Amino acid sequence: MAKRNIIKMGDPLLRKISKPVEDFDGRLSQLLDDMTETLHAVGGLGLAAPQVGILKRVCIVEYDEQLYELVNPVLIKSSGKCVDNEGCLSVVGFRGLVERPQIIDIEYFDRYGKKHAKHAEGYFARVFLHEMDHLDGILFSDKMIKKIIDED
Ligand code: ZN
């Protein structure tokens, strides 16, 4: 495994639409392993492949000590609305308040190509949606209704 470099806002790669994964191969597993190592090294709730400069529809979420590896994730259903505080490993110096759905259902594939469905609510849902936005070149700052400047 190897830790990868996280690119920051301003890098044009963060604004690209990522391509679906077609081959569930060793390279995909390597990417996922590297992303997990990178997330653990820097700390955070999730990381998307474009943040390490790879334009593939791959992201990871770690929530309640459970790691989710999402390949080609799709939002199936969403309802409700809630506003909460978000930050991003690619955005330095500020966080923001963002409105997102309260409840979601998503589908995705794992590293072996097996399909999964997941229901999530509240902040857990928010983390999935934040990471999935990265796959379409969207950052939380595009959606924030209030900017919160970091104290230090
Ligand atoms: Zn992010």
PDB file of C-alpha atoms and ligand atoms in Angstrom:
ATOM      1  CA  MET A   1       0.000   0.000   0.000  1.00  0.00           C
ATOM      2  CA  ALA A   2       1.071   3.566  -0.510  1.00  0.00           C
ATOM      3  CA  LYS A   3      -0.187   6.867   0.735  1.00  0.00           C
ATOM      4  CA  ARG A   4      -1.221   9.151  -2.120  1.00  0.00           C
ATOM      5  CA  ASN A   5      -1.113  12.911  -2.418  1.00  0.00           C
ATOM      6  CA  ILE A   6      -4.439  14.704  -1.895  1.00  0.00           C
ATOM      7  CA  ILE A   7      -4.980  17.471  -4.431  1.00  0.00           C
ATOM      8  CA  LYS A   8      -6.468  20.758  -3.300  1.00  0.00           C
ATOM      9  CA  MET A   9      -9.197  23.100  -4.519  1.00  0.00           C
ATOM     10  CA  GLY A  10      -7.924  24.973  -7.571  1.00  0.00           C
ATOM     11  CA  ASP A  11      -6.589  21.802  -9.203  1.00  0.00           C
ATOM     12  CA  PRO A  12      -8.677  21.304 -12.375  1.00  0.00           C
ATOM     13  CA  LEU A  13      -8.841  17.520 -11.797  1.00  0.00           C
ATOM     14  CA  LEU A  14     -11.275  18.137  -8.919  1.00  0.00           C
ATOM     15  CA  ARG A  15     -13.722  19.634 -11.430  1.00  0.00           C
ATOM     16  CA  LYS A  16     -13.790  16.742 -13.907  1.00  0.00           C
ATOM     17  CA  ILE A  17     -16.516  14.122 -14.249  1.00  0.00           C
ATOM     18  CA  SER A  18     -15.047  10.764 -13.271  1.00  0.00           C
ATOM     19  CA  LYS A  19     -15.474   7.690 -15.460  1.00  0.00           C
ATOM     20  CA  PRO A  20     -17.235   4.497 -14.358  1.00  0.00           C
ATOM     21  CA  VAL A  21     -15.045   1.571 -13.367  1.00  0.00           C
ATOM     22  CA  GLU A  22     -15.268  -1.230 -15.916  1.00  0.00           C
ATOM     23  CA  ASP A  23     -12.549  -3.582 -14.724  1.00  0.00           C
ATOM     24  CA  PHE A  24     -12.744  -4.903 -11.179  1.00  0.00           C
ATOM     25  CA  ASP A  25      -9.101  -5.813 -11.189  1.00  0.00           C
ATOM     26  CA  GLY A  26      -5.941  -5.556  -9.139  1.00  0.00           C
ATOM     27  CA  ARG A  27      -5.493  -1.912 -10.029  1.00  0.00           C
ATOM     28  CA  LEU A  28      -8.878  -1.103  -8.516  1.00  0.00           C
ATOM     29  CA  SER A  29      -7.988  -2.994  -5.328  1.00  0.00           C
ATOM     30  CA  GLN A  30      -4.660  -1.166  -5.169  1.00  0.00           C
ATOM     31  CA  LEU A  31      -6.407   2.175  -5.570  1.00  0.00           C
ATOM     32  CA  LEU A  32      -8.871   1.353  -2.781  1.00  0.00           C
ATOM     33  CA  ASP A  33      -6.094   0.160  -0.468  1.00  0.00           C
ATOM     34  CA  ASP A  34      -4.076   3.304  -1.153  1.00  0.00           C
ATOM     35  CA  MET A  35      -7.105   5.525  -0.570  1.00  0.00           C
ATOM     36  CA  THR A  36      -7.755   3.843   2.789  1.00  0.00           C
ATOM     37  CA  GLU A  37      -4.134   4.280   3.819  1.00  0.00           C
ATOM     38  CA  THR A  38      -4.278   7.926   2.741  1.00  0.00           C
ATOM     39  CA  LEU A  39      -7.528   8.552   4.650  1.00  0.00           C
ATOM     40  CA  HIS A  40      -6.105   6.952   7.779  1.00  0.00           C
ATOM     41  CA  ALA A  41      -2.912   8.995   7.488  1.00  0.00           C
ATOM     42  CA  VAL A  42      -4.687  12.340   7.272  1.00  0.00           C
ATOM     43  CA  GLY A  43      -7.906  11.583   9.172  1.00  0.00           C
ATOM     44  CA  GLY A  44     -11.375  12.196   7.837  1.00  0.00           C
ATOM     45  CA  LEU A  45     -14.689  10.530   7.081  1.00  0.00           C
ATOM     46  CA  GLY A  46     -14.217   9.910   3.394  1.00  0.00           C
ATOM     47  CA  LEU A  47     -12.113  10.262   0.289  1.00  0.00           C
ATOM     48  CA  ALA A  48     -12.936  10.143  -3.413  1.00  0.00           C
ATOM     49  CA  ALA A  49     -10.591   8.933  -6.163  1.00  0.00           C
ATOM     50  CA  PRO A  50     -10.449  12.330  -7.937  1.00  0.00           C
ATOM     51  CA  GLN A  51      -8.974  13.756  -4.718  1.00  0.00           C
ATOM     52  CA  VAL A  52      -5.928  11.586  -5.351  1.00  0.00           C
ATOM     53  CA  GLY A  53      -5.957  12.542  -9.025  1.00  0.00           C
ATOM     54  CA  ILE A  54      -7.698   9.413 -10.342  1.00  0.00           C
ATOM     55  CA  LEU A  55     -10.813  10.184 -12.401  1.00  0.00           C
ATOM     56  CA  LYS A  56     -12.691   6.968 -11.596  1.00  0.00           C
ATOM     57  CA  ARG A  57     -16.075   6.630  -9.874  1.00  0.00           C
ATOM     58  CA  VAL A  58     -14.595   5.280  -6.654  1.00  0.00           C
ATOM     59  CA  CYS A  59     -14.884   6.612  -3.117  1.00  0.00           C
ATOM     60  CA  ILE A  60     -14.521   5.415   0.436  1.00  0.00           C
ATOM     61  CA  VAL A  61     -16.461   6.355   3.543  1.00  0.00           C
ATOM     62  CA  GLU A  62     -15.506   5.490   7.094  1.00  0.00           C
ATOM     63  CA  TYR A  63     -18.294   5.953   9.596  1.00  0.00           C
ATOM     64  CA  ASP A  64     -18.820   4.408  13.038  1.00  0.00           C
ATOM     65  CA  GLU A  65     -15.590   2.446  12.531  1.00  0.00           C
ATOM     66  CA  GLN A  66     -16.988   0.772   9.438  1.00  0.00           C
ATOM     67  CA  LEU A  67     -15.258   1.213   6.093  1.00  0.00           C
ATOM     68  CA  TYR A  68     -17.374   1.348   2.936  1.00  0.00           C
ATOM     69  CA  GLU A  69     -15.754   1.015  -0.468  1.00  0.00           C
ATOM     70  CA  LEU A  70     -18.036   2.388  -3.169  1.00  0.00           C
ATOM     71  CA  VAL A  71     -17.441   1.716  -6.839  1.00  0.00           C
ATOM     72  CA  ASN A  72     -19.815   3.331  -9.360  1.00  0.00           C
ATOM     73  CA  PRO A  73     -22.189   4.531  -6.613  1.00  0.00           C
ATOM     74  CA  VAL A  74     -25.640   5.784  -7.619  1.00  0.00           C
ATOM     75  CA  LEU A  75     -28.208   7.706  -5.599  1.00  0.00           C
ATOM     76  CA  ILE A  76     -31.477   5.768  -5.894  1.00  0.00           C
ATOM     77  CA  LYS A  77     -33.773   7.729  -3.596  1.00  0.00           C
ATOM     78  CA  SER A  78     -33.569  10.676  -1.255  1.00  0.00           C
ATOM     79  CA  SER A  79     -35.949  12.530   1.019  1.00  0.00           C
ATOM     80  CA  GLY A  80     -36.020  15.260   3.608  1.00  0.00           C
ATOM     81  CA  LYS A  81     -33.614  18.113   4.085  1.00  0.00           C
ATOM     82  CA  CYS A  82     -31.052  19.007   6.687  1.00  0.00           C
ATOM     83  CA  VAL A  83     -28.331  21.591   7.079  1.00  0.00           C
ATOM     84  CA  ASP A  84     -25.029  20.713   8.716  1.00  0.00           C
ATOM     85  CA  ASN A  85     -21.358  21.582   8.850  1.00  0.00           C
ATOM     86  CA  GLU A  86     -19.007  20.061   6.257  1.00  0.00           C
ATOM     87  CA  GLY A  87     -15.345  20.161   5.475  1.00  0.00           C
ATOM     88  CA  CYS A  88     -13.182  18.508   2.854  1.00  0.00           C
ATOM     89  CA  LEU A  89      -9.604  17.212   2.716  1.00  0.00           C
ATOM     90  CA  SER A  90      -9.223  19.095  -0.578  1.00  0.00           C
ATOM     91  CA  VAL A  91     -10.489  22.401   0.828  1.00  0.00           C
ATOM     92  CA  VAL A  92      -8.110  24.147   3.190  1.00  0.00           C
ATOM     93  CA  GLY A  93      -9.009  26.968   5.568  1.00  0.00           C
ATOM     94  CA  PHE A  94     -12.769  26.799   5.759  1.00  0.00           C
ATOM     95  CA  ARG A  95     -15.817  24.626   6.306  1.00  0.00           C
ATOM     96  CA  GLY A  96     -19.392  25.394   5.424  1.00  0.00           C
ATOM     97  CA  LEU A  97     -23.044  24.783   6.125  1.00  0.00           C
ATOM     98  CA  VAL A  98     -24.603  22.693   3.366  1.00  0.00           C
ATOM     99  CA  GLU A  99     -28.196  21.567   2.842  1.00  0.00           C
ATOM    100  CA  ARG A 100     -28.560  17.918   1.839  1.00  0.00           C
ATOM    101  CA  PRO A 101     -31.230  15.214   1.945  1.00  0.00           C
ATOM    102  CA  GLN A 102     -31.876  13.648   5.347  1.00  0.00           C
ATOM    103  CA  ILE A 103     -32.445  10.098   4.096  1.00  0.00           C
ATOM    104  CA  ILE A 104     -30.901   8.322   1.129  1.00  0.00           C
ATOM    105  CA  ASP A 105     -30.742   4.972  -0.570  1.00  0.00           C
ATOM    106  CA  ILE A 106     -27.702   4.241  -2.705  1.00  0.00           C
ATOM    107  CA  GLU A 107     -26.427   1.367  -4.768  1.00  0.00           C
ATOM    108  CA  TYR A 108     -22.795   0.628  -5.485  1.00  0.00           C
ATOM    109  CA  PHE A 109     -20.387  -2.152  -6.307  1.00  0.00           C
ATOM    110  CA  ASP A 110     -17.604  -3.470  -4.122  1.00  0.00           C
ATOM    111  CA  ARG A 111     -14.033  -4.120  -5.314  1.00  0.00           C
ATOM    112  CA  TYR A 112     -15.049  -7.582  -6.541  1.00  0.00           C
ATOM    113  CA  GLY A 113     -17.915  -6.286  -8.691  1.00  0.00           C
ATOM    114  CA  LYS A 114     -20.687  -7.385  -6.329  1.00  0.00           C
ATOM    115  CA  LYS A 115     -23.645  -5.011  -6.081  1.00  0.00           C
ATOM    116  CA  HIS A 116     -24.777  -3.608  -2.727  1.00  0.00           C
ATOM    117  CA  ALA A 117     -27.585  -1.370  -1.499  1.00  0.00           C
ATOM    118  CA  LYS A 118     -27.269   0.938   1.490  1.00  0.00           C
ATOM    119  CA  HIS A 119     -29.741   3.075   3.398  1.00  0.00           C
ATOM    120  CA  ALA A 120     -28.311   6.012   5.333  1.00  0.00           C
ATOM    121  CA  GLU A 121     -29.662   8.922   7.342  1.00  0.00           C
ATOM    122  CA  GLY A 122     -28.406  12.190   8.789  1.00  0.00           C
ATOM    123  CA  TYR A 123     -24.662  12.816   8.855  1.00  0.00           C
ATOM    124  CA  PHE A 124     -23.937   9.301   7.565  1.00  0.00           C
ATOM    125  CA  ALA A 125     -25.992  10.071   4.437  1.00  0.00           C
ATOM    126  CA  ARG A 126     -24.221  13.425   4.155  1.00  0.00           C
ATOM    127  CA  VAL A 127     -20.789  11.797   4.005  1.00  0.00           C
ATOM    128  CA  PHE A 128     -21.868   9.487   1.162  1.00  0.00           C
ATOM    129  CA  LEU A 129     -23.381  12.410  -0.771  1.00  0.00           C
ATOM    130  CA  HIS A 130     -20.296  14.585  -0.237  1.00  0.00           C
ATOM    131  CA  GLU A 131     -18.005  11.863  -1.597  1.00  0.00           C
ATOM    132  CA  MET A 132     -20.345  11.047  -4.500  1.00  0.00           C
ATOM    133  CA  ASP A 133     -20.410  14.756  -5.456  1.00  0.00           C
ATOM    134  CA  HIS A 134     -16.635  14.588  -5.952  1.00  0.00           C
ATOM    135  CA  LEU A 135     -17.215  12.060  -8.757  1.00  0.00           C
ATOM    136  CA  ASP A 136     -19.137  14.768 -10.629  1.00  0.00           C
ATOM    137  CA  GLY A 137     -16.609  17.518  -9.968  1.00  0.00           C
ATOM    138  CA  ILE A 138     -18.709  19.144  -7.251  1.00  0.00           C
ATOM    139  CA  LEU A 139     -17.241  20.499  -4.010  1.00  0.00           C
ATOM    140  CA  PHE A 140     -19.201  21.314  -0.848  1.00  0.00           C
ATOM    141  CA  SER A 141     -18.228  24.949  -1.315  1.00  0.00           C
ATOM    142  CA  ASP A 142     -20.401  25.047  -4.466  1.00  0.00           C
ATOM    143  CA  LYS A 143     -23.454  24.271  -2.335  1.00  0.00           C
ATOM    144  CA  MET A 144     -22.708  25.940   0.982  1.00  0.00           C
ATOM    145  CA  ILE A 145     -25.154  28.437   2.346  1.00  0.00           C
ATOM    146  CA  LYS A 146     -22.702  29.792   4.932  1.00  0.00           C
ATOM    147  CA  LYS A 147     -18.905  29.759   4.999  1.00  0.00           C
ATOM    148  CA  ILE A 148     -17.176  28.995   8.278  1.00  0.00           C
ATOM    149  CA  ILE A 149     -13.558  30.153   8.482  1.00  0.00           C
ATOM    150  CA  ASP A 150     -11.250  27.857  10.468  1.00  0.00           C
ATOM    151  CA  GLU A 151      -9.876  29.468  13.613  1.00  0.00           C
ATOM    152  CA  ASP A 152      -6.237  28.490  13.072  1.00  0.00           C
TER     153      ASP A 152
HETATM  154 ZN    ZN B   1     -14.423  16.277  -0.040  1.00  0.00          ZN
END
